[in-house]
mmCIF file of C-alpha atoms in Angstrom:
data_model
loop_
_atom_site.group_PDB
_atom_site.id
_atom_site.type_symbol
_atom_site.label_atom_id
_atom_site.label_comp_id
_atom_site.label_asym_id
_atom_site.label_seq_id
_atom_site.Cartn_x
_atom_site.Cartn_y
_atom_site.Cartn_z
ATOM 1 C CA MET S 196 99.460 -9.898 59.622
ATOM 2 C CA TYR S 197 98.696 -6.345 60.256
ATOM 3 C CA GLN S 198 95.486 -7.314 62.445
ATOM 4 C CA ALA S 199 97.664 -9.669 64.341
ATOM 5 C CA LEU S 200 100.633 -7.639 64.824
ATOM 6 C CA VAL S 201 99.994 -4.321 64.533
ATOM 7 C CA SER S 202 96.471 -3.679 65.035
ATOM 8 C CA PRO S 203 96.288 -4.201 68.793
ATOM 9 C CA PHE S 204 98.778 -1.496 69.561
ATOM 10 C CA LEU S 205 96.876 0.932 67.329
ATOM 11 C CA GLU S 206 93.345 0.382 68.535
ATOM 12 C CA PHE S 207 93.785 0.218 72.349
ATOM 13 C CA SER S 208 95.299 2.713 74.504
ATOM 14 C CA PHE S 209 96.143 0.058 77.276
ATOM 15 C CA MET S 210 98.213 -1.627 74.571
ATOM 16 C CA GLN S 211 99.809 1.405 73.931
ATOM 17 C CA ARG S 212 100.581 2.039 77.694
ATOM 18 C CA ALA S 213 101.813 -1.375 78.417
ATOM 19 C CA LEU S 214 104.217 -1.379 75.255
ATOM 20 C CA LEU S 215 105.828 1.871 76.188
ATOM 21 C CA GLY S 216 106.166 0.865 79.903
ATOM 22 C CA ALA S 217 107.813 -2.486 78.773
ATOM 23 C CA LEU S 218 110.008 -0.874 76.071
ATOM 24 C CA LEU S 219 111.459 1.675 78.611
ATOM 25 C CA LEU S 220 111.838 -1.146 81.178
ATOM 26 C CA SER S 221 113.840 -3.192 78.273
ATOM 27 C CA VAL S 222 115.879 0.169 77.654
ATOM 28 C CA SER S 223 116.703 0.629 81.512
ATOM 29 C CA SER S 224 116.935 -2.879 83.006
ATOM 30 C CA CYS S 225 118.466 -5.161 80.324
ATOM 31 C CA PRO S 226 122.018 -3.542 80.445
ATOM 32 C CA VAL S 227 121.980 -3.673 84.154
ATOM 33 C CA GLY S 228 121.362 -7.283 83.801
ATOM 34 C CA VAL S 229 124.393 -7.672 81.822
ATOM 35 C CA PHE S 230 126.532 -6.056 84.375
ATOM 36 C CA LEU S 231 124.709 -8.364 86.997
ATOM 37 C CA MET S 232 125.483 -11.427 84.900
ATOM 38 C CA LEU S 233 129.276 -10.317 84.459
ATOM 39 C CA ARG S 234 129.770 -9.640 88.159
ATOM 40 C CA ARG S 235 128.263 -13.215 88.792
ATOM 41 C CA MET S 236 125.583 -11.450 90.958
ATOM 42 C CA SER S 237 122.550 -12.854 88.996
ATOM 43 C CA LEU S 238 120.888 -14.661 92.012
ATOM 44 C CA ALA S 239 121.626 -11.557 94.026
ATOM 45 C CA GLY S 240 119.343 -9.446 91.636
ATOM 46 C CA ASP S 241 116.643 -12.238 92.186
ATOM 47 C CA ALA S 242 117.032 -11.778 95.913
ATOM 48 C CA MET S 243 116.762 -7.903 95.671
ATOM 49 C CA ALA S 244 113.690 -8.115 93.611
ATOM 50 C CA HIS S 245 112.043 -9.879 96.564
ATOM 51 C CA ALA S 246 113.696 -7.553 99.041
ATOM 52 C CA ILE S 247 111.689 -4.556 97.884
ATOM 53 C CA LEU S 248 108.298 -6.336 98.837
ATOM 54 C CA PRO S 249 107.899 -5.340 102.483
ATOM 55 C CA GLY S 250 108.565 -1.674 101.675
ATOM 56 C CA ALA S 251 106.214 -1.597 98.854
ATOM 57 C CA ALA S 252 103.577 -3.821 101.197
ATOM 58 C CA ILE S 253 103.872 -1.269 103.838
ATOM 59 C CA GLY S 254 102.973 1.584 101.238
ATOM 60 C CA PHE S 255 100.253 -0.404 100.215
ATOM 61 C CA LEU S 256 98.907 -1.086 103.714
ATOM 62 C CA LEU S 257 98.840 2.705 104.418
ATOM 63 C CA PHE S 258 97.840 4.163 100.901
ATOM 64 C CA GLY S 259 96.545 1.279 98.873
ATOM 65 C CA LEU S 260 97.421 0.670 95.257
ATOM 66 C CA GLU S 261 99.278 4.032 95.023
ATOM 67 C CA ILE S 262 102.353 4.208 93.091
ATOM 68 C CA VAL S 263 104.446 6.786 95.017
ATOM 69 C CA PRO S 264 104.115 5.419 98.411
ATOM 70 C CA MET S 265 104.803 1.842 97.241
ATOM 71 C CA THR S 266 107.855 3.120 95.106
ATOM 72 C CA VAL S 267 109.074 4.589 98.149
ATOM 73 C CA GLY S 268 108.559 2.028 100.321
ATOM 74 C CA GLY S 269 109.932 -0.191 97.826
ATOM 75 C CA LEU S 270 113.303 1.843 97.490
ATOM 76 C CA ILE S 271 114.001 1.948 101.314
ATOM 77 C CA ALA S 272 113.163 -1.672 101.698
ATOM 78 C CA GLY S 273 115.813 -2.569 99.074
ATOM 79 C CA VAL S 274 118.390 -0.424 100.320
ATOM 80 C CA VAL S 275 118.021 -1.481 103.801
ATOM 81 C CA VAL S 276 118.261 -5.188 102.671
ATOM 82 C CA ALA S 277 121.352 -4.568 100.575
ATOM 83 C CA LEU S 278 123.181 -2.930 103.290
ATOM 84 C CA GLY S 279 122.009 -5.433 105.742
ATOM 85 C CA ALA S 280 123.433 -8.389 103.920
ATOM 86 C CA GLY S 281 126.535 -6.486 103.156
ATOM 87 C CA ALA S 282 127.234 -5.800 106.679
ATOM 88 C CA VAL S 283 126.444 -9.536 107.801
ATOM 89 C CA SER S 284 128.815 -10.562 105.234
ATOM 90 C CA ARG S 285 131.390 -8.008 106.312
ATOM 91 C CA PHE S 286 131.330 -8.510 109.907
ATOM 92 C CA THR S 287 130.570 -11.685 110.417
ATOM 93 C CA LEU S 288 131.561 -15.420 109.092
ATOM 94 C CA GLN S 289 128.708 -15.790 106.563
ATOM 95 C CA LYS S 290 129.330 -15.252 103.050
ATOM 96 C CA GLU S 291 127.198 -12.518 101.083
ATOM 97 C CA ASP S 292 125.163 -15.079 99.211
ATOM 98 C CA ALA S 293 123.838 -16.690 102.330
ATOM 99 C CA SER S 294 123.211 -13.514 104.005
ATOM 100 C CA MET S 295 121.278 -12.267 100.816
ATOM 101 C CA ALA S 296 119.463 -15.546 100.755
ATOM 102 C CA ALA S 297 118.303 -15.314 104.336
ATOM 103 C CA PHE S 298 117.167 -11.333 103.920
ATOM 104 C CA TYR S 299 115.146 -12.530 100.844
ATOM 105 C CA LEU S 300 113.411 -15.182 102.466
ATOM 106 C CA ILE S 301 112.549 -12.848 105.311
ATOM 107 C CA SER S 302 111.559 -9.985 103.092
ATOM 108 C CA LEU S 303 109.296 -12.179 101.063
ATOM 109 C CA ALA S 304 107.423 -13.688 103.650
ATOM 110 C CA LEU S 305 107.039 -10.494 105.473
ATOM 111 C CA GLY S 306 105.776 -8.552 102.785
ATOM 112 C CA VAL S 307 103.137 -11.231 101.535
ATOM 113 C CA LEU S 308 101.859 -11.244 105.419
ATOM 114 C CA ILE S 309 101.452 -7.552 105.063
ATOM 115 C CA VAL S 310 99.729 -7.300 101.899
ATOM 116 C CA SER S 311 97.415 -10.246 103.326
ATOM 117 C CA MET S 312 96.636 -7.986 106.418
ATOM 118 C CA ARG S 313 94.557 -5.588 104.209
ATOM 119 C CA GLY S 314 94.457 -6.808 100.511
ATOM 120 C CA SER S 315 92.298 -9.411 99.261
ATOM 121 C CA SER S 316 94.112 -12.208 96.914
ATOM 122 C CA VAL S 317 93.398 -9.976 93.930
ATOM 123 C CA ASP S 318 95.596 -7.258 95.550
ATOM 124 C CA LEU S 319 98.330 -9.989 96.444
ATOM 125 C CA MET S 320 98.354 -11.082 92.859
ATOM 126 C CA GLN S 321 98.714 -7.607 91.652
ATOM 127 C CA VAL S 322 101.670 -6.827 93.974
ATOM 128 C CA LEU S 323 103.505 -10.124 93.254
ATOM 129 C CA PHE S 324 102.810 -10.569 89.576
ATOM 130 C CA GLY S 325 102.439 -6.718 88.463
ATOM 131 C CA THR S 326 99.783 -5.205 86.182
ATOM 132 C CA VAL S 327 101.499 -4.101 82.871
ATOM 133 C CA LEU S 328 98.191 -3.777 81.085
ATOM 134 C CA ALA S 329 96.991 -1.295 83.645
ATOM 135 C CA LEU S 330 99.982 1.215 83.533
ATOM 136 C CA ASN S 331 98.798 4.542 83.724
ATOM 137 C CA ASP S 332 100.792 8.195 83.297
ATOM 138 C CA GLU S 333 102.080 8.227 86.785
ATOM 139 C CA ALA S 334 103.619 4.536 86.438
ATOM 140 C CA LEU S 335 105.003 5.501 82.994
ATOM 141 C CA THR S 336 106.533 8.865 84.253
ATOM 142 C CA LEU S 337 108.265 6.676 87.064
ATOM 143 C CA ILE S 338 109.556 3.873 84.678
ATOM 144 C CA GLY S 339 110.798 6.715 82.275
ATOM 145 C CA SER S 340 112.558 8.764 84.873
ATOM 146 C CA ILE S 341 114.409 5.541 86.073
ATOM 147 C CA CYS S 342 115.137 4.796 82.473
ATOM 148 C CA ALA S 343 116.722 8.223 82.128
ATOM 149 C CA ILE S 344 118.705 8.107 85.583
ATOM 150 C CA THR S 345 120.154 4.546 84.522
ATOM 151 C CA LEU S 346 121.276 5.628 81.036
ATOM 152 C CA VAL S 347 122.866 8.863 82.639
ATOM 153 C CA THR S 348 124.597 6.789 85.341
ATOM 154 C CA LEU S 349 125.722 4.109 83.081
ATOM 155 C CA PHE S 350 127.502 6.488 80.796
ATOM 156 C CA VAL S 351 129.422 8.096 83.909
ATOM 157 C CA VAL S 352 130.432 5.082 85.638
ATOM 158 C CA TRP S 353 130.745 2.745 82.300
ATOM 159 C CA ARG S 354 134.486 2.316 82.493
ATOM 160 C CA GLY S 355 134.573 1.713 86.284
ATOM 161 C CA LEU S 356 131.796 -0.954 86.156
ATOM 162 C CA ILE S 357 133.808 -2.829 83.309
ATOM 163 C CA ALA S 358 136.867 -2.785 85.337
ATOM 164 C CA GLU S 359 135.139 -3.921 88.365
ATOM 165 C CA CYS S 360 133.697 -6.863 86.316
ATOM 166 C CA LEU S 361 137.352 -7.824 85.241
ATOM 167 C CA ASP S 362 139.002 -7.337 88.380
ATOM 168 C CA PRO S 363 137.358 -5.596 91.542
ATOM 169 C CA LEU S 364 140.417 -5.827 93.762
ATOM 170 C CA PHE S 365 142.699 -4.410 91.291
ATOM 171 C CA LEU S 366 140.522 -1.370 90.494
ATOM 172 C CA ARG S 367 140.262 -0.868 94.241
ATOM 173 C CA SER S 368 143.906 -0.975 94.693
ATOM 174 C CA VAL S 369 144.684 1.618 91.875
ATOM 175 C CA SER S 370 141.781 3.712 92.109
ATOM 176 C CA ARG S 371 139.202 5.040 94.706
ATOM 177 C CA ILE S 372 136.055 4.916 92.412
ATOM 178 C CA GLY S 373 135.529 1.238 93.227
ATOM 179 C CA THR S 374 133.279 1.690 96.055
ATOM 180 C CA PRO S 375 131.291 4.589 94.791
ATOM 181 C CA VAL S 376 130.907 2.564 91.298
ATOM 182 C CA HIS S 377 129.725 -0.556 93.146
ATOM 183 C CA PHE S 378 127.174 1.481 95.230
ATOM 184 C CA ALA S 379 125.934 3.456 92.126
ATOM 185 C CA PHE S 380 125.228 0.125 90.559
ATOM 186 C CA LEU S 381 123.386 -1.398 93.506
ATOM 187 C CA GLY S 382 121.384 1.615 93.473
ATOM 188 C CA LEU S 383 120.577 1.061 89.634
ATOM 189 C CA VAL S 384 119.791 -2.593 90.479
ATOM 190 C CA VAL S 385 117.151 -1.415 93.317
ATOM 191 C CA LEU S 386 115.745 1.504 91.027
ATOM 192 C CA ASN S 387 115.134 -0.827 87.992
ATOM 193 C CA LEU S 388 113.621 -3.519 90.183
ATOM 194 C CA VAL S 389 111.159 -1.056 91.598
ATOM 195 C CA GLY S 390 110.387 -0.037 88.122
ATOM 196 C CA GLY S 391 109.827 -3.268 87.047
ATOM 197 C CA PHE S 392 107.751 -4.059 90.106
ATOM 198 C CA GLN S 393 105.281 -1.501 88.879
ATOM 199 C CA ALA S 394 104.837 -3.631 85.776
ATOM 200 C CA LEU S 395 105.534 -7.349 86.358
ATOM 201 C CA GLY S 396 105.324 -7.552 90.101
ATOM 202 C CA THR S 397 108.078 -8.342 92.485
ATOM 203 C CA LEU S 398 108.439 -11.836 91.533
ATOM 204 C CA LEU S 399 108.831 -11.247 87.796
ATOM 205 C CA SER S 400 110.589 -8.018 87.440
ATOM 206 C CA VAL S 401 113.993 -9.658 87.697
ATOM 207 C CA GLY S 402 113.198 -11.765 84.792
ATOM 208 C CA LEU S 403 113.197 -9.046 82.003
ATOM 209 C CA MET S 404 116.377 -7.586 83.761
ATOM 210 C CA MET S 405 118.217 -11.040 83.466
ATOM 211 C CA LEU S 406 117.020 -13.335 80.686
ATOM 212 C CA PRO S 407 117.685 -10.915 78.064
ATOM 213 C CA ALA S 408 121.291 -10.475 79.466
ATOM 214 C CA ALA S 409 121.741 -14.090 79.669
ATOM 215 C CA ALA S 410 120.826 -14.726 76.252
ATOM 216 C CA ALA S 411 122.656 -11.928 74.889
ATOM 217 C CA ARG S 412 125.898 -13.704 76.349
ATOM 218 C CA PHE S 413 125.331 -16.368 73.663
ATOM 219 C CA TRP S 414 126.001 -13.692 70.988
ATOM 220 C CA SER S 415 128.716 -11.516 72.052
ATOM 221 C CA ILE S 416 131.596 -11.337 74.144
ATOM 222 C CA ARG S 417 131.978 -7.562 74.042
ATOM 223 C CA VAL S 418 129.932 -5.596 76.718
ATOM 224 C CA GLY S 419 128.634 -2.767 74.513
ATOM 225 C CA PRO S 420 127.151 -5.222 71.952
ATOM 226 C CA MET S 421 125.885 -7.475 74.603
ATOM 227 C CA CYS S 422 124.025 -4.625 76.323
ATOM 228 C CA LEU S 423 122.587 -3.422 72.958
ATOM 229 C CA LEU S 424 121.553 -7.138 71.832
ATOM 230 C CA ALA S 425 120.166 -7.614 75.533
ATOM 231 C CA VAL S 426 118.050 -4.406 75.271
ATOM 232 C CA ALA S 427 116.798 -5.561 71.432
ATOM 233 C CA ILE S 428 115.931 -9.132 73.317
ATOM 234 C CA GLY S 429 114.167 -7.245 75.953
ATOM 235 C CA MET S 430 112.021 -5.291 73.400
ATOM 236 C CA ILE S 431 111.013 -8.388 71.053
ATOM 237 C CA ALA S 432 110.269 -10.517 74.262
ATOM 238 C CA SER S 433 107.997 -7.383 75.501
ATOM 239 C CA VAL S 434 106.283 -7.105 71.989
ATOM 240 C CA ALA S 435 105.617 -10.973 71.605
ATOM 241 C CA GLY S 436 104.556 -11.484 75.281
ATOM 242 C CA LEU S 437 101.728 -8.487 74.888
ATOM 243 C CA LEU S 438 100.674 -10.014 71.610
ATOM 244 C CA LEU S 439 100.435 -13.390 73.108
ATOM 245 C CA SER S 440 98.666 -12.101 76.279
ATOM 246 C CA TYR S 441 96.065 -10.217 73.905
ATOM 247 C CA HIS S 442 95.161 -12.786 71.433
ATOM 248 C CA PHE S 443 95.223 -15.898 73.784
ATOM 249 C CA ALA S 444 94.002 -13.967 77.038
ATOM 250 C CA LEU S 445 97.369 -14.767 78.888
ATOM 251 C CA PRO S 446 98.550 -13.057 82.011
ATOM 252 C CA SER S 447 100.798 -10.394 80.390
ATOM 253 C CA GLY S 448 103.593 -10.296 82.981
ATOM 254 C CA PRO S 449 104.260 -14.239 82.555
ATOM 255 C CA ALA S 450 103.911 -13.967 78.938
ATOM 256 C CA ILE S 451 106.496 -11.494 78.525
ATOM 257 C CA ILE S 452 108.757 -13.427 80.628
ATOM 258 C CA LEU S 453 108.099 -16.518 78.904
ATOM 259 C CA SER S 454 108.750 -15.060 75.635
ATOM 260 C CA ALA S 455 112.162 -13.849 77.063
ATOM 261 C CA GLY S 456 112.985 -17.416 78.348
ATOM 262 C CA ALA S 457 112.135 -18.748 74.749
ATOM 263 C CA ILE S 458 114.861 -16.440 73.250
ATOM 264 C CA TYR S 459 117.124 -17.639 75.856
ATOM 265 C CA LEU S 460 116.624 -21.183 75.251
ATOM 266 C CA ALA S 461 117.080 -20.482 71.397
ATOM 267 C CA SER S 462 120.317 -18.832 71.934
ATOM 268 C CA ILE S 463 121.775 -21.525 73.891
ATOM 269 C CA LEU S 464 121.257 -23.612 70.933
ATOM 270 C CA PHE S 465 121.711 -21.166 67.791
ATOM 271 C CA GLY S 466 123.827 -18.236 69.218
ATOM 272 C CA SER S 467 127.032 -17.560 67.952
ATOM 273 C CA ARG S 468 128.548 -18.970 71.004
ATOM 274 C CA GLY S 469 125.897 -21.591 71.748
ATOM 275 C CA VAL S 470 125.833 -25.389 71.763
ATOM 276 C CA LEU S 471 125.653 -25.784 67.749
ATOM 277 C CA ALA S 472 128.333 -23.308 67.142
ATOM 278 C CA GLU S 473 130.552 -24.906 69.566
ATOM 279 C CA ARG S 474 130.274 -28.174 68.391
ATOM 280 C CA VAL S 475 130.959 -26.727 64.794
ATOM 281 C CA ARG S 476 134.429 -25.112 66.069
ATOM 282 C CA HIS S 477 135.410 -28.317 67.854
ATOM 283 C CA ARG S 478 135.039 -30.129 64.762
ATOM 284 C CA HIS S 479 137.171 -27.818 62.820
ATOM 285 C CA ARG S 480 139.777 -27.855 65.457
ATOM 286 C CA THR S 481 140.015 -31.712 65.675
ATOM 287 C CA ALA S 482 139.781 -31.840 61.744
#
């Protein structure tokens, strides 16, 4: 048991770095995923994950696989897409989900095209799916900084976020904090997707954000416990995915996301608000 579960993280520094990066991402992105889910913006998060690709690709085109240029480019692209989709939905007849989907598809195609102009298929796979087993000090510093910023921001805007999840129109009618809270939250989404991009790539970074949050929903109805459960699930999925990757020579990013997906499927069935529990409660009510 020790050799299977503990030894890989003690003997190999790349496994230690991967574990630290994945745990930091879980602490940072899983609570953001809970609020995305409660605000019914889960698919918007997926669209934003792809929206950062052109900026990261331009950074790659100019500087190669350097973290800082790709991060800055991803942040700029994410902000541009978020503002562009919001402007289209505000000033035209098109709804925000449709405009976000359009921007997401354009961004994804443009990013793949830019990477392909200079890089090989290996570079493209690294940008799309990440390299959690190759995280260096610079990447860990970036992810740790994003984690700290996220936790501080959530502490400051916690009540505003909960109020906006319940009734955003009421919040805007009685307080002026609605709009700042909304944009602060969108900033956190982009930041965490950029952090996840370093480890899991643009296609999978949203997975660690949303799957633990969706699983936690089947265990709790309170926001605080739901966030803590999501973080715990993200950590468990990270450890399980890295171990699966190590022992069975699987791609580490997909292994982590599939581990989170397995917990999500189990939560649907066995969660305190899952299918089986609801059937038991229904039988007691009809008995």
